[in-house]
Short mmCIF file of C-alpha atoms in Angstrom, two decimals:
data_model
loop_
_atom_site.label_atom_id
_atom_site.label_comp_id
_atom_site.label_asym_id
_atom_site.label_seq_id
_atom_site.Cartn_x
_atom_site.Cartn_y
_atom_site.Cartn_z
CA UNK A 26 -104.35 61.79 -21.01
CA UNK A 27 -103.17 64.90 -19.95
CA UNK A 28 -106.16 66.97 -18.83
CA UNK A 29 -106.23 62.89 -16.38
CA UNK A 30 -102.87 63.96 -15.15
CA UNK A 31 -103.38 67.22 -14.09
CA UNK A 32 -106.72 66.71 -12.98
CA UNK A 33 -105.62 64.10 -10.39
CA UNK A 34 -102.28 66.29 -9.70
CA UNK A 35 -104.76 68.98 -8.18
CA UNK A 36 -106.20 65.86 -6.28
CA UNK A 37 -103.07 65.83 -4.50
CA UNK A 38 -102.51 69.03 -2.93
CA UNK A 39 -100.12 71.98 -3.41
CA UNK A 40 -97.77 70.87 -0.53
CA UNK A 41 -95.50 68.72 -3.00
CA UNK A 42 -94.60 68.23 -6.27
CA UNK A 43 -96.21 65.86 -7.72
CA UNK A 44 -94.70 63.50 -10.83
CA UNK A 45 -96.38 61.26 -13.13
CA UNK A 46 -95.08 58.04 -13.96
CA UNK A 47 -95.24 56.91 -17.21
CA UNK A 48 -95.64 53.17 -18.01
CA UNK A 49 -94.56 50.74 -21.14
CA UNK A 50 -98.09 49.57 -21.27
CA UNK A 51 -99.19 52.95 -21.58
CA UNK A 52 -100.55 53.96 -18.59
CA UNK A 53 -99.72 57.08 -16.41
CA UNK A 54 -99.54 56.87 -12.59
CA UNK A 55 -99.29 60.51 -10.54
CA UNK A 56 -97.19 60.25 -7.40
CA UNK A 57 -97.49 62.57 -4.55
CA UNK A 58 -93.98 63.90 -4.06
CA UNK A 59 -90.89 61.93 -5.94
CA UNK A 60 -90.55 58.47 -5.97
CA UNK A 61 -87.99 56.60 -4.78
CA UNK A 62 -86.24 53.78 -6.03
CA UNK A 63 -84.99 50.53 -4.36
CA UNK A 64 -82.08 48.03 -4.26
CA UNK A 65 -84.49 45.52 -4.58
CA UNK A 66 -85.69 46.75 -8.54
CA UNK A 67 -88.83 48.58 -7.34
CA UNK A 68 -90.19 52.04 -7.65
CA UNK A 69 -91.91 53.16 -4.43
CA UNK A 70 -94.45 56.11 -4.71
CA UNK A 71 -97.12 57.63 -2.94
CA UNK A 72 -100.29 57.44 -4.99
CA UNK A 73 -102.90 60.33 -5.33
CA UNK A 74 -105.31 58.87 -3.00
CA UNK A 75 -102.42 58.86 -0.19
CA UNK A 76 -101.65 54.78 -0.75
CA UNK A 77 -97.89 54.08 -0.76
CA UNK A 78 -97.66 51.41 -3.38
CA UNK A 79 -94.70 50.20 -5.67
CA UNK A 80 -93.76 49.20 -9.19
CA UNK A 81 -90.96 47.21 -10.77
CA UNK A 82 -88.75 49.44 -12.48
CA UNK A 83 -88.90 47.49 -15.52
CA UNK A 84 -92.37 48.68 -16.04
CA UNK A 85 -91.32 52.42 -16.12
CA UNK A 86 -90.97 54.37 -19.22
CA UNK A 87 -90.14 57.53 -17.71
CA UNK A 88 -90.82 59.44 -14.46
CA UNK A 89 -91.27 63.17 -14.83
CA UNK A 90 -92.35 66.19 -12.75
CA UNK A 91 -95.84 67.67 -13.21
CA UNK A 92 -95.40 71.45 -13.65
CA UNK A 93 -97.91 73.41 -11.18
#
C-alpha cells in the first residue's frame, strides 16, 4: 500500500505537500495539499487527479503527511 501512496503522491506534483488519508475500512486516499475540516462533520480534500471531494470525518482513521 505504500509503494500506491507514493506512487500517486508523485502524481500530484512537488508544489504541495501532499497527505494521505487513512480510512477505517482500510483504504488510503492522497490529498493534494492538507485537508480541511468542516463544521458540518466533513473532511474536504483535493484528490490526486485535481477533484475537490469530501469525506465524513467519521470515516477517518488518521490523516498524515507524505514525506517527499
Amino acid at each position: 500500500m505504500f509503494v500506491v501512496v507514493v506512487a500517486l503522491s508523485a502524481l500530484t506534483g512537488c508544489t504541495r505537500t501532499s497527505y494521505a488519508i487513512h480510512t477505517n475500512d482500510g483504504r488510503t486516499i492522497v490529498s493534494d495539499g492538507k485537508p480541511k475540516e468542516s463544521d458540518s462533520g466533513l473532511l474536504g480534500y483535493t484528490d490526486a487527479n485535481g477533484v475537490k471531494q469530501q469525506i465524513n470525518k467519521t470515516d477517518v482513521k488518521e490523516v498524515s503527511e507524505i514525506p517527499h
